Amino acid sequence: MIFGATGDLAKRKLFPSLYRLYEKNRLHKFAVIGVARRSLTNEEFQQNVRDSVVSSLGIKNDLDEFVSHFYYQSHDVTDSASYVALKNSADQIDVRYELEGNRIFYLAMAPEFFGTIALHLKSDGLTDVTGYKRLVIEKPFGHDLASAIELNNQIRTAFSEDEIYRIDHYLGKEMVRNIEVIRFANAIFEPLWNNRYISNIQITSSETLGVEERGRYYETSGALRDMVQNHMLQMVALLAMEPPIRLTTDEIRSEKVRVFRALRMIEGEQVKDYFVRGQYGEGTIDGNPVPKYRDEPMVNQNSNTETFVAGKFKIDNFRWAGVPFYIRTGKRMAAKTTKIVVQFKDIPMNLYYQTEKVLNPNLLVIHIQPEEGITLHLNAKKAGGHLDAQEVKLSFANTGTNAMNTPEGYEKLLFDCMRGDATNFTHWDEVAYSWAFVDKISAYWEQTKEDNFPNYQAGSMGPKAADELVEKDGFFWWPVNNMDVDVCK
Ligand code: NAD
């Protein structure tokens, strides 16, 4: 059951992802009940599904058989009668498609409804099934620790922790899933993956888009809550965790949680030394002028909401003591990219230049999106002449797809959920630790208004202070653009 079946997420991601699974023969006995406020017939809903698959995937196949599995139920989330009607249809469909009482509830709706729906699912009998029941829940999971706890308590009355699948769509991305394999399947990396050999790690997730139509939501969120609490911290955890004993959901999640437990809490005045916030002003993107954030629809003219965050994380354990993990993320930046740069320490002495020129450090770049791949930056002898060293790059390119939040990510996550594999979903402990961390930053920011907003030009890589954050430690942000050259071309 998809709650919010007439919404943007269902249309752009969920229906195309379901079709891909169907096409790959991964859906055998299945039916989907779309639930939303509007009144629609089954046929109209099926036509919506057909249109969404055609426009997202550009296919011309006959979709009649696929869409015949889709049903629609108009619904009021606060009204028990709606749930009783839904239960009746679901019970009939269960028999018709031999679903063995297995049920997945996907909440693709505004988060304020999550708790209400979960409570009704239980009180109105929809969770009384003979098979499995699972709840898939979209972000944001609360807007701070207190609201996340409240929401969690509500959904836990109807579902146990192992039945809850909290989506972080970054965990559906091919190269995010690959971090673990690159680390734990290569003898040349794991021995070096610590503070003796790594000088710093940088994660950039930048967008060229502005806030678009999401001004109302974004004003209450900002980049810290929208990106750092979930996606950025999840990538940090995957990069920093210890090798799990086994590749089971519990083992992997407990190693990630241990990273969060070792994360140094930053609070009060310290925040200034570790985090930088920004808000975009006017500028140009692809040669076109774009307005400042404060002029976007549904945004306050004096808004103090950050559209950019740069930060430094310290992980206080044996492996990582002394190694900064830098992150930056923002809207209206110069490039649309998500990349991880692992910078190795300099070798003790440079034999290969007579002048002051320094050797490039070795870098391992993990390209998350839009390119998917890895590049290893090494030094090698320049062809001919002297023993001059020059940088060479070894690249591996996944045959990646080019869209942010690609349906493929959702396709993997949906399939995982159907198989009952929760590894790439966020456990409550991870949510709680990351909110506890982020709440301290937002508390400081809320009491100290930024008086120089907007402080970066649209189409730039963020405010100057973000560069200074890294420079004061003796580093600089590796440029994200010219790192792509060898990948996926
Ligand atoms: P949307 O506004 O496009 O759709 C909302 C859906 O909820 C519609 O189907 C609407 O009919 C239904 N709805 C609203 N009020 C209702 C009510 N009272 N009773 C019954 N149905 C009601 O939202 P969306 O963009 O699809 O986002 C849904 C969720 O997914 C949100 O939590 C959002 O944060 C999350 N999300 C969306 C995207 C995306 O790409 N759109 C990406 C990541 C996360």
Coordinates of C-alpha atoms and ligand atoms in Angstrom, one line a residue:
M1 CA 0.0 0.0 0.0
I2 CA 1.4 3.3 -1.0
F3 CA 0.1 6.2 1.1
G4 CA 0.5 9.4 -1.0
A5 CA 0.0 7.6 -4.3
T6 CA -0.9 10.7 -6.2
G7 CA 2.2 12.5 -5.0
D8 CA 5.5 13.4 -6.6
L9 CA 7.6 10.7 -5.0
A10 CA 5.2 7.9 -6.1
K11 CA 5.1 9.3 -9.6
R12 CA 8.8 10.0 -10.1
K13 CA 10.4 7.1 -8.2
L14 CA 8.1 4.4 -6.8
F15 CA 6.0 3.4 -9.9
P16 CA 9.1 3.4 -12.3
S17 CA 11.0 1.4 -9.7
L18 CA 8.2 -1.1 -9.3
Y19 CA 8.1 -1.5 -13.1
R20 CA 11.8 -2.2 -13.2
L21 CA 11.4 -4.9 -10.6
Y22 CA 8.5 -6.3 -12.5
E23 CA 10.4 -6.3 -15.8
K24 CA 13.3 -8.1 -14.2
N25 CA 10.8 -10.8 -12.9
R26 CA 11.3 -9.9 -9.3
L27 CA 7.6 -9.3 -8.6
H28 CA 5.6 -12.4 -9.0
K29 CA 2.5 -12.3 -6.8
F30 CA 1.9 -8.7 -6.1
A31 CA -0.7 -6.0 -6.0
V32 CA -0.4 -2.3 -5.1
I33 CA -3.1 -0.3 -3.5
G34 CA -2.6 3.4 -4.0
V35 CA -4.0 5.6 -1.2
A36 CA -4.5 9.3 -1.4
R37 CA -7.0 12.0 -0.7
R38 CA -8.3 12.7 -4.2
S39 CA -11.1 10.6 -5.6
L40 CA -9.9 8.5 -8.6
T41 CA -11.2 5.3 -10.2
N42 CA -8.9 2.3 -10.5
E43 CA -8.7 2.9 -14.2
E44 CA -7.6 6.6 -13.7
F45 CA -5.0 5.5 -11.2
Q46 CA -3.7 2.8 -13.6
Q47 CA -3.4 5.4 -16.3
N48 CA -1.4 7.6 -13.9
V49 CA 0.9 4.7 -13.2
R50 CA 1.3 4.0 -16.9
D51 CA 2.1 7.7 -17.6
S52 CA 4.7 7.8 -14.9
V53 CA 6.5 4.7 -16.1
V54 CA 6.4 5.9 -19.7
S55 CA 7.7 9.4 -18.9
S56 CA 10.4 8.2 -16.5
L57 CA 11.7 5.3 -18.4
G58 CA 10.8 6.3 -21.9
I59 CA 9.6 2.8 -22.8
K60 CA 7.0 1.7 -25.3
N61 CA 6.2 -1.7 -23.9
D62 CA 2.6 -2.8 -23.4
L63 CA 1.9 -2.0 -19.7
D64 CA -1.6 -3.3 -19.4
E65 CA -0.6 -6.4 -17.5
F66 CA 1.6 -4.5 -15.1
V67 CA -0.9 -1.7 -14.3
S68 CA -3.7 -4.3 -13.8
H69 CA -2.0 -5.0 -10.5
F70 CA -2.8 -1.4 -9.3
Y71 CA -5.9 -0.4 -7.3
Y72 CA -6.9 2.9 -5.8
Q73 CA -8.6 3.9 -2.6
S74 CA -9.5 7.4 -1.7
H75 CA -8.6 8.1 1.9
D76 CA -8.8 10.4 4.8
V77 CA -5.8 9.7 7.0
T78 CA -7.6 10.7 10.2
D79 CA -10.9 8.8 9.6
S80 CA -11.2 5.2 10.8
A81 CA -13.9 4.4 8.2
S82 CA -11.3 5.0 5.5
Y83 CA -9.0 2.4 7.1
V84 CA -11.8 -0.1 7.5
A85 CA -12.6 0.2 3.8
L86 CA -8.9 -0.1 2.9
K87 CA -8.7 -3.3 5.1
N88 CA -11.6 -4.8 3.2
S89 CA -10.1 -4.2 -0.2
A90 CA -6.7 -5.4 1.0
D91 CA -8.2 -8.6 2.3
Q92 CA -9.9 -9.4 -1.0
I93 CA -6.8 -8.5 -3.0
D94 CA -4.7 -10.7 -0.7
V95 CA -6.9 -13.7 -1.6
R96 CA -7.0 -12.8 -5.3
Y97 CA -3.3 -12.5 -5.7
E98 CA -2.3 -15.2 -3.1
L99 CA -0.2 -12.7 -1.2
E100 CA -0.1 -15.0 1.9
G101 CA -1.0 -12.1 4.2
N102 CA 2.2 -10.2 3.5
R103 CA 1.8 -6.5 3.6
I104 CA 4.1 -3.5 3.0
F105 CA 2.9 0.0 4.0
Y106 CA 4.8 2.7 2.2
L107 CA 4.3 6.2 3.7
A108 CA 5.1 8.6 0.8
M109 CA 3.3 11.5 2.5
A110 CA 4.0 14.6 4.5
P111 CA 5.8 13.5 7.7
E112 CA 3.2 15.0 10.0
F113 CA 0.9 12.1 9.0
F114 CA 3.3 9.3 9.7
G115 CA 2.3 8.8 13.4
T116 CA -1.4 9.1 12.8
I117 CA -1.3 6.5 9.9
A118 CA 0.7 4.0 11.9
L119 CA -1.6 4.3 14.9
H120 CA -4.7 3.8 12.6
L121 CA -3.1 0.9 10.8
K122 CA -3.0 -1.0 14.1
S123 CA -6.2 0.2 15.7
D124 CA -8.3 -0.5 12.5
G125 CA -6.8 -3.9 12.0
L126 CA -4.7 -3.5 8.9
T127 CA -1.6 -4.8 10.7
D128 CA -3.4 -8.0 11.7
V129 CA -1.9 -10.2 9.0
T130 CA -0.9 -13.8 8.8
G131 CA 2.3 -13.0 6.9
Y132 CA 4.8 -10.3 7.4
K133 CA 4.0 -6.6 7.9
R134 CA 6.5 -3.9 7.1
L135 CA 6.5 -0.1 7.3
V136 CA 8.5 2.0 4.9
I137 CA 8.9 5.5 6.0
E138 CA 10.3 8.5 4.1
K139 CA 12.5 11.2 5.4
P140 CA 12.4 13.5 7.3
F141 CA 12.3 11.3 10.4
G142 CA 11.4 14.1 12.8
H143 CA 13.0 17.6 12.8
D144 CA 15.0 17.1 16.0
L145 CA 15.6 14.4 18.6
A146 CA 12.5 15.1 20.6
S147 CA 10.1 15.0 17.6
A148 CA 12.0 11.9 16.2
I149 CA 11.4 10.1 19.6
E150 CA 7.8 11.0 19.5
L151 CA 7.3 9.8 16.0
N152 CA 9.3 6.6 16.8
N153 CA 7.1 5.9 19.8
Q154 CA 4.0 6.3 17.7
I155 CA 5.1 3.9 14.9
R156 CA 6.5 1.4 17.5
T157 CA 3.1 0.9 18.9
A158 CA 2.2 -0.7 15.5
F159 CA 5.5 -2.1 14.2
S160 CA 8.6 -3.5 15.9
E161 CA 12.0 -2.1 15.0
D162 CA 12.8 -4.9 12.6
E163 CA 9.6 -4.2 10.7
I164 CA 10.4 -0.5 10.2
Y165 CA 12.4 0.5 7.1
R166 CA 13.5 4.1 7.3
I167 CA 14.5 5.3 3.9
D168 CA 17.7 7.1 3.3
H169 CA 17.9 7.1 -0.4
Y170 CA 21.6 7.6 -0.4
L171 CA 21.9 4.1 0.9
G172 CA 20.3 2.9 -2.3
K173 CA 23.0 4.4 -4.4
E174 CA 25.3 2.0 -6.1
M175 CA 28.6 3.7 -5.0
V176 CA 27.5 4.3 -1.5
R177 CA 26.9 0.5 -1.2
N178 CA 30.2 0.1 -2.8
I179 CA 32.1 1.9 -0.1
E180 CA 32.0 -1.2 2.1
V181 CA 33.3 -3.4 -0.7
I182 CA 36.1 -1.1 -1.7
R183 CA 37.2 -1.0 1.9
F184 CA 36.8 -4.5 3.0
A185 CA 37.6 -6.5 -0.1
N186 CA 40.9 -4.9 -1.0
A187 CA 44.2 -5.7 0.8
I188 CA 45.7 -2.5 -0.5
F189 CA 43.2 -0.2 1.2
E190 CA 42.2 -1.6 4.6
P191 CA 45.7 -1.6 6.1
L192 CA 46.0 2.1 5.1
W193 CA 42.5 3.0 6.3
N194 CA 43.4 4.8 9.5
N195 CA 45.1 7.8 11.0
R196 CA 48.6 6.6 10.2
Y197 CA 48.1 6.9 6.5
I198 CA 45.0 9.1 5.9
S199 CA 45.4 12.8 6.4
N200 CA 41.7 13.8 5.9
I201 CA 38.5 12.8 4.2
Q202 CA 36.3 15.2 2.3
I203 CA 32.7 14.6 1.3
T204 CA 31.0 17.0 -1.0
S205 CA 27.3 16.8 -2.0
S206 CA 26.4 19.8 -4.1
E207 CA 23.4 20.8 -6.1
T208 CA 23.0 23.4 -8.8
L209 CA 19.2 23.6 -8.2
G210 CA 17.8 26.1 -5.7
V211 CA 15.0 25.4 -3.3
E212 CA 12.4 25.2 -6.2
E213 CA 8.9 24.7 -5.0
R214 CA 10.0 23.3 -1.6
G215 CA 10.4 26.7 0.1
R216 CA 7.7 26.0 2.7
Y217 CA 9.3 22.8 3.9
Y218 CA 12.9 24.0 3.5
E219 CA 12.3 27.1 5.7
T220 CA 11.6 24.7 8.6
S221 CA 14.5 22.4 7.7
G222 CA 17.6 23.9 6.1
A223 CA 20.6 22.1 4.8
L224 CA 21.7 20.8 8.2
R225 CA 18.5 18.9 8.9
D226 CA 17.8 18.1 5.2
M227 CA 21.2 16.7 4.3
V228 CA 23.7 16.4 7.1
Q229 CA 21.6 14.6 9.8
N230 CA 20.9 11.8 7.4
H231 CA 22.9 11.4 4.1
M232 CA 26.2 13.0 5.1
L233 CA 26.4 11.3 8.4
Q234 CA 25.5 8.0 6.8
M235 CA 28.4 8.3 4.4
V236 CA 30.8 9.2 7.3
A237 CA 29.6 6.1 9.2
L238 CA 30.3 3.9 6.2
L239 CA 33.7 5.3 5.7
A240 CA 34.7 5.2 9.3
M241 CA 33.2 2.0 10.6
E242 CA 35.2 -1.1 11.7
P243 CA 34.9 -4.2 9.5
P244 CA 31.8 -6.0 10.6
I245 CA 32.2 -9.6 11.9
R246 CA 29.8 -10.7 9.2
L247 CA 27.8 -8.9 6.5
T248 CA 24.5 -9.2 8.4
T249 CA 22.2 -6.3 9.0
D250 CA 22.7 -6.3 12.7
E251 CA 26.5 -6.5 12.5
I252 CA 26.8 -3.7 10.0
R253 CA 24.4 -1.4 11.8
S254 CA 26.1 -2.0 15.1
E255 CA 29.4 -0.9 13.6
K256 CA 27.8 2.2 12.2
V257 CA 26.3 3.0 15.5
R258 CA 29.8 2.7 17.1
V259 CA 31.0 5.4 14.8
F260 CA 28.2 7.7 15.9
R261 CA 29.1 6.9 19.5
A262 CA 32.7 8.0 18.9
L263 CA 31.7 11.2 17.1
R264 CA 32.9 14.2 19.0
M265 CA 30.0 16.3 20.2
I266 CA 30.3 19.9 19.1
E267 CA 28.4 22.5 21.1
G268 CA 28.1 26.1 22.1
E269 CA 30.9 28.4 21.0
Q270 CA 32.8 25.4 19.6
V271 CA 30.3 25.3 16.7
K272 CA 32.0 28.3 15.1
D273 CA 35.3 26.3 14.8
Y274 CA 33.7 23.2 13.3
F275 CA 30.7 24.3 11.2
V276 CA 30.0 27.0 8.7
R277 CA 26.5 27.9 7.3
G278 CA 25.7 29.7 4.1
Q279 CA 22.7 31.0 2.2
Y280 CA 22.8 31.7 -1.5
G281 CA 22.5 35.1 -3.0
E282 CA 21.9 36.0 -6.6
G283 CA 24.2 34.6 -9.2
T284 CA 24.3 32.6 -12.5
I285 CA 23.9 28.9 -13.1
D286 CA 24.7 27.7 -16.6
G287 CA 24.8 31.3 -17.8
N288 CA 21.4 32.1 -16.6
P289 CA 20.7 34.6 -13.8
V290 CA 19.0 33.1 -10.7
P291 CA 17.5 34.8 -7.7
K292 CA 18.7 34.7 -4.2
Y293 CA 17.2 32.3 -1.7
R294 CA 15.2 35.0 0.1
D295 CA 13.4 35.8 -3.2
E296 CA 12.3 32.2 -3.8
P297 CA 8.6 31.3 -3.5
M298 CA 7.3 30.7 0.0
V299 CA 10.6 31.9 1.6
N300 CA 10.8 34.7 4.2
Q301 CA 12.4 37.9 2.9
N302 CA 14.6 37.9 6.1
S303 CA 15.1 34.1 6.2
N304 CA 17.9 32.9 8.4
T305 CA 17.7 29.4 6.9
E306 CA 21.0 27.9 5.7
T307 CA 21.1 26.5 2.2
F308 CA 24.8 25.4 2.7
V309 CA 26.7 23.7 5.5
A310 CA 30.4 22.8 5.7
G311 CA 31.6 21.0 8.8
K312 CA 34.4 19.1 10.4
F313 CA 33.7 15.8 12.2
K314 CA 36.2 14.2 14.6
I315 CA 35.9 10.6 15.4
D316 CA 37.5 9.9 18.8
N317 CA 38.6 6.3 18.5
F318 CA 41.9 4.6 17.9
R319 CA 41.5 4.4 14.2
W320 CA 40.6 7.9 13.5
A321 CA 42.0 10.1 16.3
G322 CA 43.4 13.2 14.6
V323 CA 41.8 12.7 11.1
P324 CA 39.3 15.4 10.2
F325 CA 36.2 14.3 8.1
Y326 CA 35.1 17.4 6.2
I327 CA 31.7 17.6 4.7
R328 CA 30.0 20.3 2.6
T329 CA 26.6 20.3 1.0
G330 CA 24.5 23.0 -0.5
K331 CA 22.1 24.3 -3.1
R332 CA 22.8 26.6 -6.0
M333 CA 26.5 25.5 -6.1
A334 CA 28.8 25.5 -9.1
A335 CA 28.4 21.7 -9.7
K336 CA 25.9 19.0 -9.2
T337 CA 28.0 16.2 -7.7
T338 CA 28.5 13.9 -4.8
K339 CA 32.0 12.8 -4.2
I340 CA 34.3 11.5 -1.5
V341 CA 38.0 12.3 -1.5
V342 CA 40.2 10.3 0.7
Q343 CA 43.6 12.1 1.0
F344 CA 46.5 10.0 2.0
K345 CA 49.4 11.4 4.0
D346 CA 52.5 12.8 2.2
I347 CA 55.4 10.5 1.8
P348 CA 58.3 11.4 4.2
M349 CA 60.5 13.0 1.5
N350 CA 60.3 14.1 -2.1
L351 CA 63.1 12.8 -4.2
Y352 CA 61.6 13.7 -7.5
Y353 CA 61.7 17.5 -7.8
Q354 CA 64.8 19.7 -7.5
T355 CA 62.6 22.7 -7.0
E356 CA 60.1 23.4 -4.1
K357 CA 57.3 21.8 -6.1
V358 CA 55.6 19.2 -4.0
L359 CA 54.4 15.8 -5.0
N360 CA 50.7 15.3 -5.2
P361 CA 49.4 13.3 -2.3
N362 CA 47.7 10.0 -3.2
L363 CA 43.9 10.4 -3.4
L364 CA 41.1 7.8 -3.6
V365 CA 38.1 9.5 -5.1
I366 CA 34.7 7.8 -4.8
H367 CA 32.3 9.2 -7.3
I368 CA 28.8 8.8 -6.0
Q369 CA 26.8 10.8 -8.5
P370 CA 26.2 11.7 -11.3
E371 CA 29.3 9.7 -12.4
E372 CA 29.7 6.4 -10.6
G373 CA 33.2 5.1 -10.1
I374 CA 36.5 5.3 -8.3
T375 CA 39.7 7.1 -9.2
L376 CA 43.0 6.5 -7.6
H377 CA 45.5 9.3 -8.0
L378 CA 49.1 8.1 -8.0
N379 CA 52.5 9.6 -9.0
A380 CA 54.5 8.0 -11.9
K381 CA 57.4 9.0 -14.0
K382 CA 56.9 11.4 -16.8
A383 CA 57.6 9.8 -20.1
G384 CA 61.1 10.6 -21.5
G385 CA 63.7 12.8 -20.0
H386 CA 64.3 13.2 -16.3
L387 CA 62.9 11.4 -13.3
D388 CA 60.1 13.9 -12.9
A389 CA 57.0 12.6 -11.3
Q390 CA 53.6 13.4 -12.5
E391 CA 50.1 12.5 -11.4
V392 CA 48.4 9.6 -13.1
K393 CA 44.8 8.5 -12.4
L394 CA 43.5 4.9 -12.4
S395 CA 39.8 5.0 -13.0
F396 CA 37.0 2.5 -12.7
A397 CA 33.6 3.7 -14.0
N398 CA 30.3 2.0 -13.2
T399 CA 27.9 2.3 -16.0
G400 CA 26.1 4.9 -14.0
T401 CA 22.9 6.6 -14.4
N402 CA 22.7 10.3 -14.5
A403 CA 19.8 11.4 -12.3
M404 CA 19.8 12.6 -8.7
N405 CA 17.8 10.1 -6.6
T406 CA 17.7 7.7 -9.5
P407 CA 14.8 5.2 -9.6
E408 CA 17.5 2.6 -9.4
G409 CA 18.2 3.6 -5.8
Y410 CA 14.5 3.2 -4.9
E411 CA 14.3 0.0 -6.9
K412 CA 17.1 -1.6 -4.8
L413 CA 15.5 -0.3 -1.6
L414 CA 12.0 -1.6 -2.5
F415 CA 13.5 -5.0 -3.4
D416 CA 15.5 -5.1 -0.1
C417 CA 12.3 -4.4 1.8
M418 CA 10.4 -7.1 0.0
R419 CA 13.1 -9.6 0.9
G420 CA 13.3 -8.4 4.4
D421 CA 16.8 -7.0 4.2
A422 CA 17.0 -3.9 6.4
T423 CA 20.8 -3.4 6.0
N424 CA 20.5 -0.3 3.9
F425 CA 17.8 1.4 6.0
T426 CA 18.5 3.5 9.0
H427 CA 18.1 1.9 12.4
W428 CA 16.5 3.9 15.2
D429 CA 19.8 4.1 17.1
E430 CA 21.5 5.8 14.1
V431 CA 18.6 8.3 13.8
A432 CA 18.8 9.1 17.5
Y433 CA 22.6 9.6 17.6
S434 CA 22.6 11.7 14.5
W435 CA 19.8 14.0 15.8
A436 CA 21.5 14.4 19.1
F437 CA 24.6 15.6 17.3
V438 CA 22.8 17.9 14.8
D439 CA 20.5 19.4 17.5
K440 CA 23.6 20.9 19.3
I441 CA 24.6 22.7 16.1
S442 CA 21.1 24.0 15.3
A443 CA 20.6 25.1 18.9
Y444 CA 23.7 27.3 18.6
W445 CA 22.7 28.6 15.2
E446 CA 19.2 29.4 16.4
Q447 CA 20.5 31.6 19.2
T448 CA 23.1 33.3 17.1
K449 CA 21.5 34.7 13.9
E450 CA 23.8 35.0 11.0
D451 CA 24.1 38.6 10.0
N452 CA 25.9 38.3 6.7
F453 CA 23.3 36.2 4.8
P454 CA 23.3 35.8 1.8
N455 CA 27.0 34.9 2.0
Y456 CA 27.7 33.0 -1.2
Q457 CA 26.9 33.7 -4.7
A458 CA 24.7 31.2 -6.6
G459 CA 26.9 29.2 -8.9
S460 CA 29.9 29.2 -6.5
M461 CA 31.2 26.5 -4.2
G462 CA 29.9 28.1 -1.0
P463 CA 31.0 30.9 1.4
K464 CA 34.7 31.8 1.9
A465 CA 34.4 30.6 5.5
A466 CA 34.0 27.0 4.2
D467 CA 37.4 27.3 2.5
E468 CA 38.9 28.8 5.7
L469 CA 37.5 25.9 7.8
V470 CA 39.7 23.5 5.8
E471 CA 42.6 25.9 5.3
K472 CA 43.2 26.5 8.9
D473 CA 44.1 22.8 9.3
G474 CA 46.5 23.1 6.4
F475 CA 44.3 21.5 3.7
F476 CA 42.1 22.7 0.9
W477 CA 38.9 21.4 -0.7
W478 CA 39.9 19.2 -3.7
P479 CA 38.1 20.7 -6.7
V480 CA 35.2 18.5 -7.6
N481 CA 35.0 19.4 -11.3
N482 CA 38.3 18.4 -12.8
M483 CA 38.2 15.1 -11.0
D484 CA 35.6 13.8 -13.4
V485 CA 37.7 13.8 -16.5
D486 CA 38.7 10.2 -16.6
V487 CA 35.4 8.7 -15.4
C488 CA 32.5 7.5 -17.4
K489 CA 33.6 9.2 -20.6
Ligands
NAD1 P1 3.4 15.3 -2.4 O1 2.9 16.5 -1.7 O2 3.7 15.4 -3.9 O3 2.3 14.1 -2.2 C1 1.6 14.0 -1.0 C2 0.6 12.8 -1.2 O4 -0.1 12.7 0.1 C3 -0.5 13.0 -2.2 O5 -0.7 11.8 -2.8 C4 -1.7 13.5 -1.4 O6 -2.9 13.1 -2.0 C5 -1.5 12.7 -0.1 N1 -2.1 13.4 1.0 C6 -1.9 14.6 1.5 N2 -2.7 14.8 2.6 C7 -3.5 13.8 2.7 C8 -4.6 13.4 3.6 N3 -5.0 14.2 4.5 N4 -5.2 12.2 3.4 C9 -4.8 11.4 2.4 N5 -3.8 11.6 1.6 C10 -3.2 12.8 1.7 O7 4.7 14.8 -1.6 P2 6.0 13.9 -2.1 O8 6.9 14.9 -2.7 O9 5.5 12.8 -2.9 O10 6.6 13.5 -0.8 C11 6.1 12.4 0.1 C12 7.1 12.1 1.2 O11 8.3 11.6 0.6 C13 7.5 13.3 2.1 O12 7.8 12.8 3.3 C14 8.8 13.8 1.4 O13 9.6 14.4 2.4 C15 9.4 12.4 1.0 N6 10.4 12.6 -0.1 C16 10.0 13.0 -1.3 C17 11.0 13.0 -2.3 C18 10.6 13.5 -3.7 O14 11.5 13.3 -4.6 N7 9.4 13.9 -4.0 C19 12.3 12.7 -2.1 C20 12.7 12.2 -0.8 C21 11.7 12.2 0.2

